[in-house]
Amino acid sequence: MGVTDRQAIERKPGVRSDDTAAPYRVLVSDGGPHQATIVAGLRKVPDLETLLGAHDTTDSLHLLDDVQPDLMVLSLDGIPDGGLTLLHRLRDPGRHNSDLVIVTDHPKASLVRNAGRFGVLACLVSPFDAESVSERAAGWRDRARKLARLPPDEQLSQRVVDEFLPSDWTRPARSRAASDSTRDQVSTVLRQHNHTMSVHDIAKRCGLSTVAAGRYLRQLVNHGEATMSVRHGRVGRPSHHYRWNGS
């Protein structure tokens, strides 16, 4: 799907229909350095219509109601009080209610503590790459599609509810243990090599797909345990390399 700039946005307000085959509208409220990465990630996901705009608090509130997106990707960097007041105002009675993903360089505990109360589904902490964005966007799109197909009054099992309302502390201990074990395996390989390694090399050593290895490596980066760098070759896409930060 294409990308629509701010001027075009304000000429095409509206609500997405209940047709699950229609593209989902994603409003990117980030005019800073993350915008290009976010847009590149969203472009990789079919059935998403990316809309650009909203470079400050007033714009964000105005365009949320005017555009009525299905998902809003909101940068909180440079916003007073870390964006808590803006998140609260986005949920004012009578305002359009979209799903929400936030982007920030330095998330504070107060933000994380309150994010769930304001309906935030995910938080992207920089540095991140387009693959991180597309992975989360594809997961969100699939979740939205499945929810749209469920009759409103259908009784759901615990398993189905957990599929739509995932949280690490709600997952069975056995599932958490398997995930933690794989992440430990990835971190061990990275820690044992005192140099940067490509995703492909790490995946091969761990017996994982590059997609799975990349997912665990991004978790290590988000936790400050690893550092990601991008290498630009003469031909092909840039490659991502990782180095262990810990001792």
PDB file of C-alpha atoms in Angstrom:
ATOM      1  CA  MET A   1       0.000   0.000   0.000  1.00  0.00           C
ATOM      2  CA  GLY A   2       1.103   3.574  -0.610  1.00  0.00           C
ATOM      3  CA  VAL A   3       1.935   6.434   1.697  1.00  0.00           C
ATOM      4  CA  THR A   4      -0.257   9.532   1.906  1.00  0.00           C
ATOM      5  CA  ASP A   5       1.176  12.856   3.036  1.00  0.00           C
ATOM      6  CA  ARG A   6      -0.439  15.294   5.434  1.00  0.00           C
ATOM      7  CA  GLN A   7      -2.101  17.468   2.784  1.00  0.00           C
ATOM      8  CA  ALA A   8      -3.840  14.474   1.257  1.00  0.00           C
ATOM      9  CA  ILE A   9      -4.898  13.204   4.677  1.00  0.00           C
ATOM     10  CA  GLU A  10      -6.993  16.248   5.426  1.00  0.00           C
ATOM     11  CA  ARG A  11      -8.961  15.764   2.226  1.00  0.00           C
ATOM     12  CA  LYS A  12      -9.938  12.190   2.875  1.00  0.00           C
ATOM     13  CA  PRO A  13     -11.340  11.688   6.394  1.00  0.00           C
ATOM     14  CA  GLY A  14     -13.540   8.712   7.061  1.00  0.00           C
ATOM     15  CA  VAL A  15     -14.068   5.450   8.903  1.00  0.00           C
ATOM     16  CA  ARG A  16     -12.857   2.089   7.656  1.00  0.00           C
ATOM     17  CA  SER A  17     -15.730  -0.210   6.755  1.00  0.00           C
ATOM     18  CA  ASP A  18     -16.353  -3.607   8.362  1.00  0.00           C
ATOM     19  CA  ASP A  19     -14.982  -5.289   5.231  1.00  0.00           C
ATOM     20  CA  THR A  20     -11.949  -7.177   6.580  1.00  0.00           C
ATOM     21  CA  ALA A  21     -10.451  -7.205   3.074  1.00  0.00           C
ATOM     22  CA  ALA A  22     -10.209  -3.393   3.044  1.00  0.00           C
ATOM     23  CA  PRO A  23      -6.814  -1.852   3.896  1.00  0.00           C
ATOM     24  CA  TYR A  24      -6.240  -0.790   7.476  1.00  0.00           C
ATOM     25  CA  ARG A  25      -5.410   2.883   7.931  1.00  0.00           C
ATOM     26  CA  VAL A  26      -2.250   3.607   9.916  1.00  0.00           C
ATOM     27  CA  LEU A  27      -1.577   7.201  10.973  1.00  0.00           C
ATOM     28  CA  VAL A  28       2.125   7.856  11.613  1.00  0.00           C
ATOM     29  CA  SER A  29       2.523  10.771  14.026  1.00  0.00           C
ATOM     30  CA  ASP A  30       6.279  11.176  13.854  1.00  0.00           C
ATOM     31  CA  GLY A  31       7.983  13.904  11.884  1.00  0.00           C
ATOM     32  CA  GLY A  32      11.368  13.121  13.397  1.00  0.00           C
ATOM     33  CA  PRO A  33      14.234  10.787  12.569  1.00  0.00           C
ATOM     34  CA  HIS A  34      12.153   7.630  13.058  1.00  0.00           C
ATOM     35  CA  GLN A  35       9.608   8.390  10.347  1.00  0.00           C
ATOM     36  CA  ALA A  36      11.551   6.910   7.430  1.00  0.00           C
ATOM     37  CA  THR A  37      12.190   3.664   9.326  1.00  0.00           C
ATOM     38  CA  ILE A  38       8.565   3.376  10.421  1.00  0.00           C
ATOM     39  CA  VAL A  39       7.249   3.999   6.914  1.00  0.00           C
ATOM     40  CA  ALA A  40       9.735   1.518   5.411  1.00  0.00           C
ATOM     41  CA  GLY A  41       8.527  -1.151   7.835  1.00  0.00           C
ATOM     42  CA  LEU A  42       4.846  -0.457   7.202  1.00  0.00           C
ATOM     43  CA  ARG A  43       5.361  -0.584   3.434  1.00  0.00           C
ATOM     44  CA  LYS A  44       6.436  -4.210   3.730  1.00  0.00           C
ATOM     45  CA  VAL A  45       3.076  -5.243   5.185  1.00  0.00           C
ATOM     46  CA  PRO A  46       0.233  -5.822   2.710  1.00  0.00           C
ATOM     47  CA  ASP A  47      -3.195  -4.311   3.344  1.00  0.00           C
ATOM     48  CA  LEU A  48      -1.965  -1.287   5.284  1.00  0.00           C
ATOM     49  CA  GLU A  49      -2.560   2.278   4.101  1.00  0.00           C
ATOM     50  CA  THR A  50       0.050   4.550   5.672  1.00  0.00           C
ATOM     51  CA  LEU A  51      -0.924   8.165   6.393  1.00  0.00           C
ATOM     52  CA  LEU A  52       1.674  10.759   7.409  1.00  0.00           C
ATOM     53  CA  GLY A  53       1.131  13.831   9.542  1.00  0.00           C
ATOM     54  CA  ALA A  54       0.674  15.109  13.090  1.00  0.00           C
ATOM     55  CA  HIS A  55       4.003  16.602  14.114  1.00  0.00           C
ATOM     56  CA  ASP A  56       2.860  17.989  17.471  1.00  0.00           C
ATOM     57  CA  THR A  57       0.259  17.450  20.177  1.00  0.00           C
ATOM     58  CA  THR A  58      -2.440  19.593  18.558  1.00  0.00           C
ATOM     59  CA  ASP A  59      -1.982  17.891  15.202  1.00  0.00           C
ATOM     60  CA  SER A  60      -2.148  14.447  16.804  1.00  0.00           C
ATOM     61  CA  LEU A  61      -5.468  15.158  18.483  1.00  0.00           C
ATOM     62  CA  HIS A  62      -6.924  16.862  15.389  1.00  0.00           C
ATOM     63  CA  LEU A  63      -5.937  14.170  12.896  1.00  0.00           C
ATOM     64  CA  LEU A  64      -6.976  11.286  15.130  1.00  0.00           C
ATOM     65  CA  ASP A  65     -10.580  12.508  14.918  1.00  0.00           C
ATOM     66  CA  ASP A  66     -10.331  13.749  11.338  1.00  0.00           C
ATOM     67  CA  VAL A  67      -8.670  10.695   9.777  1.00  0.00           C
ATOM     68  CA  GLN A  68     -10.093   8.077  12.184  1.00  0.00           C
ATOM     69  CA  PRO A  69      -7.306   5.531  11.634  1.00  0.00           C
ATOM     70  CA  ASP A  70      -7.387   1.913  12.738  1.00  0.00           C
ATOM     71  CA  LEU A  71      -3.889   2.253  14.203  1.00  0.00           C
ATOM     72  CA  MET A  72      -1.898   5.284  15.317  1.00  0.00           C
ATOM     73  CA  VAL A  73       1.907   5.154  15.594  1.00  0.00           C
ATOM     74  CA  LEU A  74       2.777   8.029  17.919  1.00  0.00           C
ATOM     75  CA  SER A  75       6.204   9.455  18.725  1.00  0.00           C
ATOM     76  CA  LEU A  76       6.464  10.805  22.267  1.00  0.00           C
ATOM     77  CA  ASP A  77       9.958  12.265  22.006  1.00  0.00           C
ATOM     78  CA  GLY A  78      10.112  15.961  22.833  1.00  0.00           C
ATOM     79  CA  ILE A  79       6.578  16.033  24.253  1.00  0.00           C
ATOM     80  CA  PRO A  80       6.247  17.505  27.775  1.00  0.00           C
ATOM     81  CA  ASP A  81       5.902  15.026  30.676  1.00  0.00           C
ATOM     82  CA  GLY A  82       6.989  12.195  28.383  1.00  0.00           C
ATOM     83  CA  GLY A  83       3.649  12.165  26.573  1.00  0.00           C
ATOM     84  CA  LEU A  84       1.458  11.079  29.505  1.00  0.00           C
ATOM     85  CA  THR A  85      -0.911  14.050  29.149  1.00  0.00           C
ATOM     86  CA  LEU A  86      -1.222  13.477  25.400  1.00  0.00           C
ATOM     87  CA  LEU A  87      -1.998   9.786  25.906  1.00  0.00           C
ATOM     88  CA  HIS A  88      -4.697  10.748  28.387  1.00  0.00           C
ATOM     89  CA  ARG A  89      -6.230  13.288  25.980  1.00  0.00           C
ATOM     90  CA  LEU A  90      -6.228  10.752  23.145  1.00  0.00           C
ATOM     91  CA  ARG A  91      -8.686   8.741  25.236  1.00  0.00           C
ATOM     92  CA  ASP A  92     -11.025  11.634  26.068  1.00  0.00           C
ATOM     93  CA  PRO A  93     -14.749  10.732  25.819  1.00  0.00           C
ATOM     94  CA  GLY A  94     -16.099  11.308  22.324  1.00  0.00           C
ATOM     95  CA  ARG A  95     -12.721  11.031  20.635  1.00  0.00           C
ATOM     96  CA  HIS A  96     -12.078   8.434  17.919  1.00  0.00           C
ATOM     97  CA  ASN A  97     -10.719   5.280  19.546  1.00  0.00           C
ATOM     98  CA  SER A  98      -7.879   3.720  17.541  1.00  0.00           C
ATOM     99  CA  ASP A  99      -5.286   1.149  18.492  1.00  0.00           C
ATOM    100  CA  LEU A 100      -2.076   2.803  19.629  1.00  0.00           C
ATOM    101  CA  VAL A 101       1.644   2.066  19.311  1.00  0.00           C
ATOM    102  CA  ILE A 102       4.121   4.521  20.830  1.00  0.00           C
ATOM    103  CA  VAL A 103       7.702   5.329  19.829  1.00  0.00           C
ATOM    104  CA  THR A 104      10.315   6.771  22.165  1.00  0.00           C
ATOM    105  CA  ASP A 105      14.054   7.054  22.677  1.00  0.00           C
ATOM    106  CA  HIS A 106      14.031   6.980  26.472  1.00  0.00           C
ATOM    107  CA  PRO A 107      10.949   5.336  28.028  1.00  0.00           C
ATOM    108  CA  LYS A 108      10.573   6.018  31.728  1.00  0.00           C
ATOM    109  CA  ALA A 109       8.972   3.670  34.216  1.00  0.00           C
ATOM    110  CA  SER A 110       6.052   6.079  34.645  1.00  0.00           C
ATOM    111  CA  LEU A 111       5.300   5.807  30.920  1.00  0.00           C
ATOM    112  CA  VAL A 112       5.429   2.021  30.880  1.00  0.00           C
ATOM    113  CA  ARG A 113       3.305   1.853  34.032  1.00  0.00           C
ATOM    114  CA  ASN A 114       0.571   3.993  32.483  1.00  0.00           C
ATOM    115  CA  ALA A 115       0.788   2.888  28.844  1.00  0.00           C
ATOM    116  CA  GLY A 116      -1.492  -0.114  29.288  1.00  0.00           C
ATOM    117  CA  ARG A 117      -4.087   2.024  31.066  1.00  0.00           C
ATOM    118  CA  PHE A 118      -4.244   4.255  27.997  1.00  0.00           C
ATOM    119  CA  GLY A 119      -4.682   1.335  25.616  1.00  0.00           C
ATOM    120  CA  VAL A 120      -1.138   1.218  24.243  1.00  0.00           C
ATOM    121  CA  LEU A 121      -0.557  -2.108  22.479  1.00  0.00           C
ATOM    122  CA  ALA A 122       3.209  -1.817  22.003  1.00  0.00           C
ATOM    123  CA  CYS A 123       6.188   0.484  22.469  1.00  0.00           C
ATOM    124  CA  LEU A 124       9.077   0.774  20.014  1.00  0.00           C
ATOM    125  CA  VAL A 125      12.298   1.875  21.714  1.00  0.00           C
ATOM    126  CA  SER A 126      14.990   3.259  19.429  1.00  0.00           C
ATOM    127  CA  PRO A 127      17.206   2.169  17.901  1.00  0.00           C
ATOM    128  CA  PHE A 128      14.975  -0.131  15.893  1.00  0.00           C
ATOM    129  CA  ASP A 129      14.892  -1.204  12.271  1.00  0.00           C
ATOM    130  CA  ALA A 130      12.210  -1.560   9.614  1.00  0.00           C
ATOM    131  CA  GLU A 131      11.967  -5.306  10.277  1.00  0.00           C
ATOM    132  CA  SER A 132      10.928  -4.622  13.882  1.00  0.00           C
ATOM    133  CA  VAL A 133       8.191  -2.325  12.622  1.00  0.00           C
ATOM    134  CA  SER A 134       6.929  -4.689   9.915  1.00  0.00           C
ATOM    135  CA  GLU A 135       6.920  -7.651  12.315  1.00  0.00           C
ATOM    136  CA  ARG A 136       4.732  -5.809  14.817  1.00  0.00           C
ATOM    137  CA  ALA A 137       2.542  -4.278  12.102  1.00  0.00           C
ATOM    138  CA  ALA A 138       1.878  -7.661  10.498  1.00  0.00           C
ATOM    139  CA  GLY A 139       0.999  -9.133  13.881  1.00  0.00           C
ATOM    140  CA  TRP A 140      -1.359  -6.247  14.596  1.00  0.00           C
ATOM    141  CA  ARG A 141      -3.035  -6.590  11.168  1.00  0.00           C
ATOM    142  CA  ASP A 142      -3.588 -10.331  11.636  1.00  0.00           C
ATOM    143  CA  ARG A 143      -5.007  -9.742  15.114  1.00  0.00           C
ATOM    144  CA  ALA A 144      -7.375  -7.066  13.781  1.00  0.00           C
ATOM    145  CA  ARG A 145      -8.567  -9.356  10.998  1.00  0.00           C
ATOM    146  CA  LYS A 146      -9.307 -12.218  13.376  1.00  0.00           C
ATOM    147  CA  LEU A 147     -11.147  -9.945  15.794  1.00  0.00           C
ATOM    148  CA  ALA A 148     -13.247  -8.505  12.964  1.00  0.00           C
ATOM    149  CA  ARG A 149     -14.411 -11.996  12.005  1.00  0.00           C
ATOM    150  CA  LEU A 150     -15.608 -12.882  15.522  1.00  0.00           C
ATOM    151  CA  PRO A 151     -19.322 -12.349  16.234  1.00  0.00           C
ATOM    152  CA  PRO A 152     -19.605  -9.738  19.020  1.00  0.00           C
ATOM    153  CA  ASP A 153     -21.562 -12.078  21.314  1.00  0.00           C
ATOM    154  CA  GLU A 154     -19.436 -15.190  20.806  1.00  0.00           C
ATOM    155  CA  GLN A 155     -18.140 -16.786  24.013  1.00  0.00           C
ATOM    156  CA  LEU A 156     -14.352 -17.176  23.879  1.00  0.00           C
ATOM    157  CA  SER A 157     -12.084 -19.694  25.583  1.00  0.00           C
ATOM    158  CA  GLN A 158      -9.080 -18.691  27.684  1.00  0.00           C
ATOM    159  CA  ARG A 159      -6.780 -19.776  24.853  1.00  0.00           C
ATOM    160  CA  VAL A 160      -8.499 -17.479  22.357  1.00  0.00           C
ATOM    161  CA  VAL A 161      -8.574 -14.566  24.798  1.00  0.00           C
ATOM    162  CA  ASP A 162      -4.829 -14.970  25.448  1.00  0.00           C
ATOM    163  CA  GLU A 163      -4.241 -14.852  21.683  1.00  0.00           C
ATOM    164  CA  PHE A 164      -5.753 -11.370  21.504  1.00  0.00           C
ATOM    165  CA  LEU A 165      -4.621 -10.050  24.883  1.00  0.00           C
ATOM    166  CA  PRO A 166      -1.066 -11.391  25.138  1.00  0.00           C
ATOM    167  CA  SER A 167       1.209 -10.550  28.009  1.00  0.00           C
ATOM    168  CA  ASP A 168       4.381 -12.250  29.172  1.00  0.00           C
ATOM    169  CA  TRP A 169       3.174 -12.643  32.742  1.00  0.00           C
ATOM    170  CA  THR A 170      -0.085 -14.272  31.591  1.00  0.00           C
ATOM    171  CA  ARG A 171       1.582 -16.923  29.455  1.00  0.00           C
ATOM    172  CA  PRO A 172       1.944 -20.416  30.913  1.00  0.00           C
ATOM    173  CA  ALA A 173       5.302 -20.940  32.599  1.00  0.00           C
ATOM    174  CA  ARG A 174       6.183 -23.726  30.133  1.00  0.00           C
ATOM    175  CA  SER A 175       5.753 -21.359  27.172  1.00  0.00           C
ATOM    176  CA  ARG A 176       7.815 -18.630  28.838  1.00  0.00           C
ATOM    177  CA  ALA A 177      10.557 -21.133  29.670  1.00  0.00           C
ATOM    178  CA  ALA A 178      10.853 -22.269  26.035  1.00  0.00           C
ATOM    179  CA  SER A 179      11.083 -18.673  24.818  1.00  0.00           C
ATOM    180  CA  ASP A 180      13.606 -17.715  27.507  1.00  0.00           C
ATOM    181  CA  SER A 181      15.719 -20.786  26.708  1.00  0.00           C
ATOM    182  CA  THR A 182      15.975 -19.815  23.041  1.00  0.00           C
ATOM    183  CA  ARG A 183      16.852 -16.235  23.887  1.00  0.00           C
ATOM    184  CA  ASP A 184      19.556 -17.492  26.270  1.00  0.00           C
ATOM    185  CA  GLN A 185      20.940 -19.617  23.450  1.00  0.00           C
ATOM    186  CA  VAL A 186      21.125 -16.592  21.141  1.00  0.00           C
ATOM    187  CA  SER A 187      22.741 -14.431  23.833  1.00  0.00           C
ATOM    188  CA  THR A 188      25.313 -17.170  24.599  1.00  0.00           C
ATOM    189  CA  VAL A 189      26.415 -17.369  20.962  1.00  0.00           C
ATOM    190  CA  LEU A 190      26.710 -13.591  20.772  1.00  0.00           C
ATOM    191  CA  ARG A 191      28.546 -13.348  24.098  1.00  0.00           C
ATOM    192  CA  GLN A 192      31.109 -15.992  23.146  1.00  0.00           C
ATOM    193  CA  HIS A 193      32.219 -14.073  20.058  1.00  0.00           C
ATOM    194  CA  ASN A 194      34.098 -10.852  20.741  1.00  0.00           C
ATOM    195  CA  HIS A 195      33.072  -9.235  17.465  1.00  0.00           C
ATOM    196  CA  THR A 196      29.958  -8.263  15.576  1.00  0.00           C
ATOM    197  CA  MET A 197      27.951 -11.066  14.004  1.00  0.00           C
ATOM    198  CA  SER A 198      25.344 -11.056  11.263  1.00  0.00           C
ATOM    199  CA  VAL A 199      21.834 -12.343  11.844  1.00  0.00           C
ATOM    200  CA  HIS A 200      22.518 -15.120   9.357  1.00  0.00           C
ATOM    201  CA  ASP A 201      25.594 -16.343  11.248  1.00  0.00           C
ATOM    202  CA  ILE A 202      23.833 -16.286  14.600  1.00  0.00           C
ATOM    203  CA  ALA A 203      20.785 -18.078  13.203  1.00  0.00           C
ATOM    204  CA  LYS A 204      22.991 -20.797  11.693  1.00  0.00           C
ATOM    205  CA  ARG A 205      24.854 -21.392  14.959  1.00  0.00           C
ATOM    206  CA  CYS A 206      21.597 -21.575  16.936  1.00  0.00           C
ATOM    207  CA  GLY A 207      19.693 -23.701  14.428  1.00  0.00           C
ATOM    208  CA  LEU A 208      17.055 -20.989  13.983  1.00  0.00           C
ATOM    209  CA  SER A 209      15.539 -19.192  11.029  1.00  0.00           C
ATOM    210  CA  THR A 210      16.877 -15.696  10.403  1.00  0.00           C
ATOM    211  CA  VAL A 211      13.433 -14.287  11.259  1.00  0.00           C
ATOM    212  CA  ALA A 212      13.383 -16.043  14.646  1.00  0.00           C
ATOM    213  CA  ALA A 213      16.987 -15.126  15.404  1.00  0.00           C
ATOM    214  CA  GLY A 214      16.281 -11.501  14.484  1.00  0.00           C
ATOM    215  CA  ARG A 215      13.330 -11.413  16.868  1.00  0.00           C
ATOM    216  CA  TYR A 216      15.435 -12.569  19.841  1.00  0.00           C
ATOM    217  CA  LEU A 217      18.301 -10.279  18.883  1.00  0.00           C
ATOM    218  CA  ARG A 218      15.960  -7.281  18.882  1.00  0.00           C
ATOM    219  CA  GLN A 219      14.835  -8.281  22.364  1.00  0.00           C
ATOM    220  CA  LEU A 220      18.470  -8.235  23.501  1.00  0.00           C
ATOM    221  CA  VAL A 221      18.938  -4.798  21.942  1.00  0.00           C
ATOM    222  CA  ASN A 222      15.776  -3.487  23.602  1.00  0.00           C
ATOM    223  CA  HIS A 223      17.060  -4.742  26.961  1.00  0.00           C
ATOM    224  CA  GLY A 224      20.435  -3.070  26.451  1.00  0.00           C
ATOM    225  CA  GLU A 225      22.298  -6.390  26.301  1.00  0.00           C
ATOM    226  CA  ALA A 226      23.354  -6.058  22.663  1.00  0.00           C
ATOM    227  CA  THR A 227      24.049  -3.324  20.124  1.00  0.00           C
ATOM    228  CA  MET A 228      22.859  -3.342  16.524  1.00  0.00           C
ATOM    229  CA  SER A 229      24.753  -1.786  13.620  1.00  0.00           C
ATOM    230  CA  VAL A 230      23.867  -1.544   9.943  1.00  0.00           C
ATOM    231  CA  ARG A 231      26.314  -2.338   7.182  1.00  0.00           C
ATOM    232  CA  HIS A 232      25.678  -1.119   3.652  1.00  0.00           C
ATOM    233  CA  GLY A 233      27.142  -3.311   0.946  1.00  0.00           C
ATOM    234  CA  ARG A 234      27.589  -2.446  -2.676  1.00  0.00           C
ATOM    235  CA  VAL A 235      24.703  -4.668  -3.768  1.00  0.00           C
ATOM    236  CA  GLY A 236      21.506  -5.702  -2.024  1.00  0.00           C
ATOM    237  CA  ARG A 237      19.821  -4.651   1.189  1.00  0.00           C
ATOM    238  CA  PRO A 238      21.731  -3.372   4.232  1.00  0.00           C
ATOM    239  CA  SER A 239      22.668  -6.129   6.676  1.00  0.00           C
ATOM    240  CA  HIS A 240      22.189  -5.955  10.424  1.00  0.00           C
ATOM    241  CA  HIS A 241      25.017  -6.975  12.732  1.00  0.00           C
ATOM    242  CA  TYR A 242      25.006  -7.421  16.500  1.00  0.00           C
ATOM    243  CA  ARG A 243      27.568  -7.215  19.293  1.00  0.00           C
ATOM    244  CA  TRP A 244      27.205  -8.288  22.929  1.00  0.00           C
ATOM    245  CA  ASN A 245      27.282  -5.443  25.458  1.00  0.00           C
ATOM    246  CA  GLY A 246      27.465  -7.387  28.694  1.00  0.00           C
ATOM    247  CA  SER A 247      30.346  -8.992  30.479  1.00  0.00           C
TER     248      SER A 247
END
